Amino acid sequence: MSDWAKRDAAVVWHGFTQMGAYLENAPIIVERAEGHELIDVDGRRYLDAISSLWVTTLGHRVPELDEAVRRQLDLVAHSTLLGHGNRVVIELAEALAAVVPVDRPHVLFASDGASAVEQALKIAFQFWANAGVAGRTSYLALGGAYHGDTVGSLSLGDGDGSGFGAGLFDALRFPVLRAPGYGDPAALEVAAAMVAEHAAQLAAVVVEPLVQGAAGMRMARPKDFAVLAEACRAHDVLLVCDEVATGFGRTGTLFASEQCGLAPDLLCLGKGLTGGYLPMSATVASGRVFDAFLGADLGVRTLFHGHSYGGNALAAAVALRHLQLVTETDVLSNVAARSAQLSALLRTVVVPMPAVADVRLRGLMAGVELAPPGEGLRWGRRVCAAAVERGVLLRPLGDVVVVMPPLTIIAAEIERIVVVLRDAIAEVTG
Ligand SMILES: *Cc1c(COP(=O)(O)O)cnc(C)c1O
């Protein structure tokens, strides 16, 4: 074991990681990267098949993105957005406004996906207060939902067996109305009926369009969303789309909401916003929502929220360049081609394996669900460890192996991921 791993374990506390078992699980200590590969302190290379936990879009050390950060460094790294502006942030917000599926968009920046969701919750809540409507203080969320780890976003998340420990914090979590998750084909119909029934108490409905990622890559059909959108319209309940995972081309379109025909009142962005370079997230509000906060200076209609690093200029510079690359190059056609290839390969090579229960895929978001014959076998964890030994970095969600490569992944790398996954499953389960 490298000295670095021991130094790491001595001082770093890793999220969602049992530190008592950290060193036994042979962590990779990354020193640098090239393209789609991470390189550890001993020079070993790993294909980053989880896009560094779903954030990396165009790979690592993309010359244009590196350059965008360097140029911004020569201007300013950060200046506050509370009461003042920053040139590159304006340029980014303009570029986002031109592509988001939101009517008359206004962008409130933060740093993490959870904060973008938290902002959406508070905006939705204050929207009704500003409008002078009483009682609209609750939210509807879906079974299996995951929206982040702050207390508000955790409250929206499903506590039952999610693996995110949400249930543990029940005493802190505020109650939400809960519709079924995408595992149930009627999920969105039930959600729509609940909107109709409980509209008078609902501030907003929060969904992950198309794919519930953290639930284990659970998918809904694009056409299923129309009934929910209609219910929100008919009963005047705000619709929040959490595209922290699905945004920026991950599911084949720039935003998954487009495929679902959704135009949310509030859109949450994160993960891929900076191409995986810097922590930046955003809550995009429609003009109608934004207008409800206009009023007298220092008045009570002001949005009571803002983060110190919201709209960081370095992050904005890289996000702007990233958005240009994603919209002006053929990234999305690569997602379509590699998605079709990955789907076909998983179906012929992995699905027939007796240890595999199901494969789900949308764009370059895929989950391979294993079927362990008993409890406590840790198949997901062990299959991923076997893949890492073979030089492909994977991380599971329980017994679902997530395959989430960068959007610029090439055909030979897709083949390698599938072959390594097959061999890792065979080694652990055969
Ligand atoms: C990852 C994720 C979040 C939380 O984002 P963080 O940056 O980890 O706080 C929220 N919603 C969805 C759908 C996510 O996948």
CSV table of C-alpha atoms and ligand atoms in Angstrom, one decimal, residues 54 112-114 146-148 208 242 244-245 271, ligand 1:
chain,number,residue,atom,x,y,z
A,54,TRP,CA,-20.8,11.9,-12.8
A,112,ASP,CA,-23.0,22.1,-5.1
A,113,GLY,CA,-26.0,20.3,-6.5
A,114,ALA,CA,-27.6,20.1,-3.1
A,146,TYR,CA,-32.2,11.7,-4.4
A,147,HIS,CA,-31.6,15.5,-4.4
A,148,GLY,CA,-28.4,15.9,-2.2
A,208,GLU,CA,-35.5,14.1,-11.6
A,242,ASP,CA,-33.5,18.5,-10.7
A,244,VAL,CA,-28.0,18.0,-11.5
A,245,ALA,CA,-27.2,14.5,-12.8
A,271,LYS,CA,-22.3,18.2,-11.7
B,1,LIG,C1,-25.5,14.5,-7.3
B,1,LIG,C2,-26.9,14.9,-7.2
B,1,LIG,C3,-27.3,16.0,-6.4
B,1,LIG,C4,-26.4,16.6,-5.3
B,1,LIG,O1,-25.3,17.2,-5.9
B,1,LIG,P1,-24.0,17.5,-5.0
B,1,LIG,O2,-23.2,18.4,-5.9
B,1,LIG,O3,-23.4,16.2,-4.7
B,1,LIG,O4,-24.5,18.2,-3.8
B,1,LIG,C5,-28.6,16.4,-6.4
B,1,LIG,N1,-29.5,15.9,-7.3
B,1,LIG,C6,-29.2,14.9,-8.1
B,1,LIG,C7,-30.2,14.4,-9.1
B,1,LIG,C8,-27.9,14.4,-8.1
B,1,LIG,O5,-27.6,13.3,-8.9
